[in-house]
Amino acid sequence: MRYVDEFRDKDLVKRFAQEIKGITPRRKINIMEVCGTHTQSFRRFGLKKLLPENIRLIAGPGCPVCVSHQDYIDLAIRLAQEKDVITITFADMLRVPGTNSTLEKIRAESADVRMVYSALDSLAVAKLNPHKRVVFLAVGFETTAPTIALSILAAKDAKIKNLFFLSSLKLIPPAMGYLLEDEALSLDGFLCPGHVSAIIGTKPYEFIPKEYGLACCVAGFEPVDILEGVYLLLKQITTNHPRVDNQYSRVVKNSGNPTAREIMYSVFKEAAVFWRGLGELPKSGLVIRNEFSRFDAEKEFCLKQNGRRALERKTKCRCGDILKGIIIPSECSLFAKACTPDNPVGPCMVSGEGACNAHYRYQ
Ligand code: SF4
């Protein structure tokens, strides 16, 4: 298949593995990937075995379900329990544990919770159920936000009055900036997310080499992409010439997708939001602009997201530390014992893009 086979080519994979070996310094190299699809692909294709042992690829806050704060999950569950409310969500959200329950459990108890593949599907649900209030759980990064913005614009055009959006949309570069302030992490570089970069381009990462002297490379998701991305990072590290490389130029333009950004920012504005594990980060999320406030579930249901209100669930789950790159999944005492994909204790085990889930399934 075009654009797949050539990026899974075994000879090319071997060549990059050799090249990487040839330029890897003796010291430990810590590279963080901030994209759930990188986390999944790296483990699924067994790429760890091809890298020298002193190169550590650390999963960061790149899984949208995992970084959604527990307070958001609790609010979503509370809304779904309201009379005459239909809750619409992407599948991964169903099993994420809130403080006392999950959307999946309350659905079994009769709450109307439905799964969709696109935010645009929520318009049809709202039209077919004019006497109910329909709430879409808007979770994701810069990749998902433009489609959700489009759905709000389409709902406005169609004069739909019973559709609301509960935003937990997040922006990746501010989270990367937060991690860079943590000296304990001692990162050498970032494998930057391919999907997010298709929207934002490469410029938003430039502060990383400039202000922190760290290497960056936007990479795709096939084995050749990831290995070439690591190779380009190592070249920057060994020559002490940090910059932002773009390995994924077949998809990512350096300028990103200005039209998608324009749509996104016409409906949303940047705001401080709460991340699981990382806390409240300034300008790291997207909230609905006042002009579209009639679609804002927080306003309709008089809610306010507040990460400080969420009670810590009494478990030993260490998703917060995993999202910050402090530990790897097998260092959590519940990993593969009390916590498995069939019985997830924390969000990082729920989603296929979660570090614990990928670690469990492929290692
Ligand atoms: Fe949380 Fe389970 Fe991961 Fe441990 S293994 S950090 S309990 S999701």
Short mmCIF file of C-alpha atoms and ligand atoms in Angstrom, two decimals:
data_model
loop_
_atom_site.label_atom_id
_atom_site.label_comp_id
_atom_site.label_asym_id
_atom_site.label_seq_id
_atom_site.Cartn_x
_atom_site.Cartn_y
_atom_site.Cartn_z
CA MET A 1 0.00 0.00 0.00
CA ARG A 2 1.38 3.40 -1.04
CA TYR A 3 2.70 5.57 1.83
CA VAL A 4 2.70 2.52 4.12
CA ASP A 5 4.84 -0.25 2.60
CA GLU A 6 7.83 1.97 1.84
CA PHE A 7 7.79 3.20 5.46
CA ARG A 8 7.80 -0.39 6.76
CA ASP A 9 10.59 -1.51 4.45
CA LYS A 10 12.79 -3.92 6.42
CA ASP A 11 16.04 -2.95 4.68
CA LEU A 12 15.42 0.73 5.35
CA VAL A 13 14.54 -0.03 8.97
CA LYS A 14 17.81 -1.97 9.35
CA ARG A 15 19.77 0.81 7.69
CA PHE A 16 18.41 3.45 10.05
CA ALA A 17 19.02 1.16 13.04
CA GLN A 18 22.68 0.84 11.92
CA GLU A 19 23.02 4.59 11.34
CA ILE A 20 21.59 5.25 14.80
CA LYS A 21 24.05 2.83 16.38
CA GLY A 22 26.88 4.54 14.56
CA ILE A 23 26.20 8.01 15.96
CA THR A 24 24.80 7.26 19.42
CA PRO A 25 27.03 8.69 22.16
CA ARG A 26 27.86 6.53 25.20
CA ARG A 27 25.86 8.56 27.70
CA LYS A 28 22.12 8.09 28.34
CA ILE A 29 19.87 9.82 25.81
CA ASN A 30 16.32 10.66 26.88
CA ILE A 31 13.86 11.37 24.09
CA MET A 32 10.24 12.13 24.86
CA GLU A 33 7.41 11.43 22.44
CA VAL A 34 4.31 13.58 23.04
CA CYS A 35 1.89 11.70 20.86
CA GLY A 36 -0.18 8.65 21.77
CA THR A 37 0.23 7.25 18.24
CA HIS A 38 4.04 7.38 18.57
CA THR A 39 3.74 5.61 21.93
CA GLN A 40 1.63 2.90 20.32
CA SER A 41 3.70 2.50 17.11
CA PHE A 42 7.05 2.43 18.89
CA ARG A 43 5.93 -0.52 21.01
CA ARG A 44 3.74 -2.21 18.40
CA PHE A 45 6.58 -2.44 15.87
CA GLY A 46 9.11 -3.54 18.50
CA LEU A 47 11.41 -0.61 17.72
CA LYS A 48 12.88 -0.58 21.22
CA LYS A 49 14.89 -3.69 20.33
CA LEU A 50 16.48 -1.88 17.41
CA LEU A 51 17.76 1.05 19.45
CA PRO A 52 20.94 1.05 21.56
CA GLU A 53 20.13 0.41 25.24
CA ASN A 54 21.20 3.86 26.34
CA ILE A 55 18.49 5.53 24.21
CA ARG A 56 15.32 5.84 26.24
CA LEU A 57 12.07 6.80 24.52
CA ILE A 58 9.76 8.22 27.19
CA ALA A 59 6.01 8.60 26.68
CA GLY A 60 4.77 12.08 27.60
CA PRO A 61 1.34 13.74 27.82
CA GLY A 62 0.25 12.78 24.29
CA CYS A 63 -2.90 10.74 24.87
CA PRO A 64 -5.99 13.02 24.95
CA VAL A 65 -8.08 10.74 27.13
CA CYS A 66 -5.22 10.26 29.61
CA VAL A 67 -4.56 13.97 30.11
CA SER A 68 -8.24 14.83 30.70
CA HIS A 69 -8.49 15.80 34.34
CA GLN A 70 -10.44 13.66 36.76
CA ASP A 71 -12.69 16.65 37.51
CA TYR A 72 -13.69 16.69 33.82
CA ILE A 73 -14.54 12.97 33.89
CA ASP A 74 -16.63 13.51 37.05
CA LEU A 75 -18.49 16.44 35.44
CA ALA A 76 -19.15 14.37 32.30
CA ILE A 77 -20.58 11.56 34.43
CA ARG A 78 -22.68 14.02 36.43
CA LEU A 79 -24.11 15.54 33.24
CA ALA A 80 -24.86 12.13 31.75
CA GLN A 81 -26.94 11.33 34.84
CA GLU A 82 -29.16 14.39 34.35
CA LYS A 83 -32.71 13.78 33.18
CA ASP A 84 -33.29 14.25 29.44
CA VAL A 85 -29.60 14.53 28.61
CA ILE A 86 -27.91 12.51 25.86
CA THR A 87 -24.12 12.37 26.20
CA ILE A 88 -22.04 11.86 23.07
CA THR A 89 -18.43 10.77 23.29
CA PHE A 90 -15.52 9.08 21.56
CA ALA A 91 -15.19 5.42 22.59
CA ASP A 92 -12.08 5.72 24.77
CA MET A 93 -13.84 8.03 27.22
CA LEU A 94 -16.42 5.40 28.17
CA ARG A 95 -14.12 3.41 30.42
CA VAL A 96 -12.03 6.17 32.00
CA PRO A 97 -12.56 5.94 35.76
CA GLY A 98 -14.03 9.00 37.47
CA THR A 99 -13.97 9.33 41.23
CA ASN A 100 -16.91 6.98 41.73
CA SER A 101 -17.95 5.54 38.38
CA THR A 102 -17.43 5.51 34.61
CA LEU A 103 -19.62 6.57 31.69
CA GLU A 104 -19.84 2.90 30.74
CA LYS A 105 -21.20 1.92 34.16
CA ILE A 106 -23.82 4.65 34.30
CA ARG A 107 -24.84 3.76 30.74
CA ALA A 108 -25.53 0.22 31.98
CA GLU A 109 -27.68 1.82 34.69
CA SER A 110 -29.82 3.57 32.01
CA ALA A 111 -27.99 6.88 31.28
CA ASP A 112 -28.18 7.71 27.55
CA VAL A 113 -24.49 7.73 26.58
CA ARG A 114 -23.67 7.27 22.89
CA MET A 115 -20.44 6.73 21.02
CA VAL A 116 -19.55 8.52 17.77
CA TYR A 117 -16.56 8.66 15.43
CA SER A 118 -16.86 12.35 14.59
CA ALA A 119 -18.12 15.42 16.44
CA LEU A 120 -20.26 16.18 13.38
CA ASP A 121 -22.36 13.07 14.19
CA SER A 122 -23.67 14.88 17.28
CA LEU A 123 -25.70 17.25 15.05
CA ALA A 124 -27.87 14.41 13.77
CA VAL A 125 -28.46 13.16 17.33
CA ALA A 126 -29.54 16.66 18.41
CA LYS A 127 -31.88 17.04 15.41
CA LEU A 128 -33.52 13.66 16.06
CA ASN A 129 -34.02 14.43 19.77
CA PRO A 130 -35.33 18.01 19.93
CA HIS A 131 -36.76 17.59 23.44
CA LYS A 132 -33.47 16.45 24.94
CA ARG A 133 -30.26 18.32 25.64
CA VAL A 134 -27.34 16.70 23.82
CA VAL A 135 -23.83 17.12 25.25
CA PHE A 136 -20.70 16.34 23.23
CA LEU A 137 -17.56 15.61 25.25
CA ALA A 138 -14.97 17.65 23.37
CA VAL A 139 -11.70 15.90 24.20
CA GLY A 140 -8.52 16.10 22.13
CA PHE A 141 -5.62 18.22 20.95
CA GLU A 142 -5.06 20.65 18.06
CA THR A 143 -5.83 17.75 15.69
CA THR A 144 -9.43 17.31 16.86
CA ALA A 145 -10.25 20.91 17.75
CA PRO A 146 -10.86 22.17 14.15
CA THR A 147 -13.52 19.47 13.51
CA ILE A 148 -15.22 20.29 16.79
CA ALA A 149 -15.15 23.99 15.89
CA LEU A 150 -16.69 23.11 12.51
CA SER A 151 -19.45 21.17 14.30
CA ILE A 152 -20.26 24.24 16.41
CA LEU A 153 -20.34 26.45 13.29
CA ALA A 154 -22.58 23.89 11.54
CA ALA A 155 -24.89 23.72 14.58
CA LYS A 156 -25.15 27.52 14.50
CA ASP A 157 -25.97 27.53 10.78
CA ALA A 158 -28.58 24.80 11.27
CA LYS A 159 -30.06 26.77 14.21
CA ILE A 160 -29.74 23.78 16.51
CA LYS A 161 -30.60 24.86 20.04
CA ASN A 162 -30.20 21.65 22.05
CA LEU A 163 -26.53 20.79 21.37
CA PHE A 164 -23.76 21.70 23.84
CA PHE A 165 -20.03 21.03 24.04
CA LEU A 166 -18.04 20.34 27.22
CA SER A 167 -14.50 21.30 26.25
CA SER A 168 -11.39 19.56 27.51
CA LEU A 169 -9.40 20.51 24.41
CA LYS A 170 -5.70 20.90 25.02
CA LEU A 171 -2.67 22.45 23.29
CA ILE A 172 0.56 20.47 23.13
CA PRO A 173 3.38 23.11 23.05
CA PRO A 174 2.50 24.63 26.49
CA ALA A 175 2.64 21.14 28.03
CA MET A 176 6.08 20.60 26.46
CA GLY A 177 7.17 23.94 27.94
CA TYR A 178 5.96 22.83 31.37
CA LEU A 179 7.97 19.59 31.18
CA LEU A 180 11.11 21.48 30.19
CA GLU A 181 11.02 23.34 33.48
CA ASP A 182 11.37 20.01 35.30
CA GLU A 183 15.12 19.45 35.65
CA ALA A 184 14.60 15.94 37.04
CA LEU A 185 13.50 14.80 33.57
CA SER A 186 16.81 15.72 31.89
CA LEU A 187 15.49 15.40 28.36
CA ASP A 188 17.71 15.54 25.28
CA GLY A 189 14.97 16.00 22.72
CA PHE A 190 11.36 15.70 21.64
CA LEU A 191 9.87 13.53 18.94
CA CYS A 192 7.12 16.02 18.08
CA PRO A 193 3.61 14.81 17.22
CA GLY A 194 2.84 14.29 13.53
CA HIS A 195 -0.93 14.79 13.65
CA VAL A 196 -0.85 17.90 15.84
CA SER A 197 1.94 19.37 13.70
CA ALA A 198 -0.17 18.92 10.54
CA ILE A 199 -2.35 21.67 12.05
CA ILE A 200 0.12 23.87 13.95
CA GLY A 201 3.22 23.41 11.75
CA THR A 202 6.78 23.49 13.13
CA LYS A 203 7.05 27.10 14.38
CA PRO A 204 5.37 26.56 17.79
CA TYR A 205 8.25 24.23 18.78
CA GLU A 206 11.00 26.74 17.97
CA PHE A 207 11.16 28.01 21.56
CA ILE A 208 12.49 24.57 22.59
CA PRO A 209 15.87 24.69 20.78
CA LYS A 210 16.12 28.46 21.19
CA GLU A 211 15.34 28.78 24.91
CA TYR A 212 16.20 25.30 26.19
CA GLY A 213 18.82 24.09 23.68
CA LEU A 214 16.93 20.84 23.07
CA ALA A 215 16.53 18.91 19.83
CA CYS A 216 13.12 18.56 18.15
CA CYS A 217 11.91 16.50 15.22
CA VAL A 218 8.37 16.15 13.87
CA ALA A 219 7.98 12.52 12.81
CA GLY A 220 5.41 10.21 11.22
CA PHE A 221 4.17 6.95 12.68
CA GLU A 222 5.59 4.12 10.60
CA PRO A 223 8.81 2.34 11.67
CA VAL A 224 11.00 4.16 9.14
CA ASP A 225 9.48 7.50 10.19
CA ILE A 226 10.19 6.96 13.87
CA LEU A 227 13.72 5.62 13.36
CA GLU A 228 14.58 8.43 10.96
CA GLY A 229 13.14 10.88 13.51
CA VAL A 230 15.38 9.43 16.23
CA TYR A 231 18.37 9.55 13.84
CA LEU A 232 17.74 13.23 13.05
CA LEU A 233 17.44 13.99 16.76
CA LEU A 234 20.74 12.23 17.46
CA LYS A 235 22.44 14.22 14.71
CA GLN A 236 21.25 17.44 16.37
CA ILE A 237 22.34 16.20 19.80
CA THR A 238 25.79 14.98 18.74
CA THR A 239 26.60 18.08 16.71
CA ASN A 240 25.18 20.33 19.43
CA HIS A 241 23.00 22.04 16.85
CA PRO A 242 19.45 21.98 18.21
CA ARG A 243 16.65 22.98 15.84
CA VAL A 244 13.25 21.74 14.66
CA ASP A 245 13.56 19.09 11.92
CA ASN A 246 10.56 17.90 9.95
CA GLN A 247 10.84 14.22 9.03
CA TYR A 248 7.10 14.02 8.21
CA SER A 249 7.13 16.57 5.38
CA ARG A 250 4.85 14.37 3.23
CA VAL A 251 2.04 15.37 5.63
CA VAL A 252 3.28 18.29 7.75
CA LYS A 253 3.98 21.64 6.14
CA ASN A 254 6.19 23.95 8.18
CA SER A 255 3.31 26.44 8.18
CA GLY A 256 0.81 23.75 9.23
CA ASN A 257 -2.78 24.20 8.15
CA PRO A 258 -3.74 27.90 8.48
CA THR A 259 -7.36 27.27 7.41
CA ALA A 260 -7.88 24.69 10.15
CA ARG A 261 -6.31 27.05 12.71
CA GLU A 262 -8.52 29.91 11.55
CA ILE A 263 -11.65 27.76 12.02
CA MET A 264 -10.39 26.55 15.41
CA TYR A 265 -9.65 30.06 16.73
CA SER A 266 -12.89 31.50 15.33
CA VAL A 267 -14.80 29.35 17.84
CA PHE A 268 -12.30 28.75 20.63
CA LYS A 269 -9.83 30.90 22.56
CA GLU A 270 -6.80 29.90 24.61
CA ALA A 271 -7.20 29.63 28.37
CA ALA A 272 -5.59 28.11 31.43
CA VAL A 273 -6.88 24.54 31.85
CA PHE A 274 -6.24 21.58 34.11
CA TRP A 275 -4.22 18.57 32.95
CA ARG A 276 -4.08 15.25 34.74
CA GLY A 277 -0.70 15.03 36.46
CA LEU A 278 0.50 18.43 35.21
CA GLY A 279 -2.03 20.67 37.00
CA GLU A 280 -3.28 24.01 35.69
CA LEU A 281 -1.17 25.35 32.82
CA PRO A 282 -1.61 28.86 31.39
CA LYS A 283 -2.85 29.13 27.78
CA SER A 284 -2.77 25.35 27.42
CA GLY A 285 -6.39 24.68 26.47
CA LEU A 286 -9.25 25.86 24.30
CA VAL A 287 -12.52 27.21 25.67
CA ILE A 288 -15.56 28.33 23.71
CA ARG A 289 -15.60 32.05 22.81
CA ASN A 290 -18.40 34.24 24.20
CA GLU A 291 -19.95 34.59 20.71
CA PHE A 292 -20.68 30.85 20.81
CA SER A 293 -21.53 30.59 24.51
CA ARG A 294 -24.95 29.18 23.80
CA PHE A 295 -23.18 25.95 22.78
CA ASP A 296 -21.07 25.87 25.93
CA ALA A 297 -22.17 23.05 28.26
CA GLU A 298 -20.47 24.78 31.21
CA LYS A 299 -22.78 27.78 30.76
CA GLU A 300 -25.92 25.79 29.94
CA PHE A 301 -25.54 23.54 33.01
CA CYS A 302 -23.89 26.17 35.28
CA LEU A 303 -20.69 24.15 35.71
CA LYS A 304 -17.11 25.21 36.19
CA GLN A 305 -14.19 22.89 35.60
CA ASN A 306 -11.87 23.02 38.56
CA GLY A 307 -8.98 20.61 38.90
CA ARG A 308 -8.58 21.51 42.57
CA ARG A 309 -12.04 20.21 43.42
CA ALA A 310 -11.42 16.67 42.20
CA LEU A 311 -10.84 14.28 45.04
CA GLU A 312 -7.94 11.94 44.60
CA ARG A 313 -9.29 8.48 43.95
CA LYS A 314 -7.95 6.17 46.59
CA THR A 315 -5.85 4.03 44.28
CA LYS A 316 -2.13 3.70 43.75
CA CYS A 317 -2.51 4.66 40.09
CA ARG A 318 0.50 6.71 38.94
CA CYS A 319 -0.85 8.00 35.61
CA GLY A 320 0.17 11.52 36.63
CA ASP A 321 3.82 10.46 36.97
CA ILE A 322 3.66 8.52 33.69
CA LEU A 323 2.30 11.55 31.82
CA LYS A 324 5.18 13.61 33.18
CA GLY A 325 7.70 10.97 32.11
CA ILE A 326 8.84 10.39 35.70
CA ILE A 327 8.21 6.64 35.64
CA ILE A 328 7.50 4.02 33.00
CA PRO A 329 4.34 1.86 33.28
CA SER A 330 6.06 -1.23 34.71
CA GLU A 331 7.21 0.90 37.66
CA CYS A 332 3.60 1.30 38.82
CA SER A 333 2.85 -1.35 41.46
CA LEU A 334 -0.57 -2.07 39.89
CA PHE A 335 0.71 -2.60 36.34
CA ALA A 336 -0.39 -5.96 34.87
CA LYS A 337 -1.65 -7.03 38.30
CA ALA A 338 -4.66 -5.07 39.54
CA CYS A 339 -4.57 -2.92 36.39
CA THR A 340 -5.00 -4.44 32.91
CA PRO A 341 -6.82 -3.33 29.72
CA ASP A 342 -9.82 -5.45 30.82
CA ASN A 343 -9.83 -3.86 34.25
CA PRO A 344 -8.19 -0.43 33.93
CA VAL A 345 -7.52 1.43 37.16
CA GLY A 346 -6.35 4.61 35.43
CA PRO A 347 -6.84 6.30 32.03
CA CYS A 348 -3.36 5.37 30.75
CA MET A 349 -4.51 1.73 30.65
CA VAL A 350 -7.83 2.52 28.92
CA SER A 351 -6.89 4.05 25.62
CA GLY A 352 -4.85 2.27 22.96
CA GLU A 353 -2.77 5.47 22.92
CA GLY A 354 -2.13 5.32 26.66
CA ALA A 355 1.41 4.41 27.73
CA CYS A 356 0.28 1.67 30.14
CA ASN A 357 -2.02 0.07 27.57
CA ALA A 358 0.69 0.08 24.86
CA HIS A 359 3.28 -1.23 27.32
CA TYR A 360 0.92 -4.03 28.43
CA ARG A 361 -0.08 -5.10 24.94
CA TYR A 362 3.29 -5.03 23.22
CA GLN A 363 5.91 -5.63 25.87
FE1 SF4 B 1 -2.56 3.83 36.51
FE2 SF4 B 1 -2.79 1.30 35.73
FE3 SF4 B 1 -0.97 2.79 34.60
FE4 SF4 B 1 -0.66 2.04 37.12
S1 SF4 B 1 -0.67 0.69 35.34
S2 SF4 B 1 -0.33 4.07 36.29
S3 SF4 B 1 -2.77 2.01 37.80
S4 SF4 B 1 -3.18 3.10 34.48
#
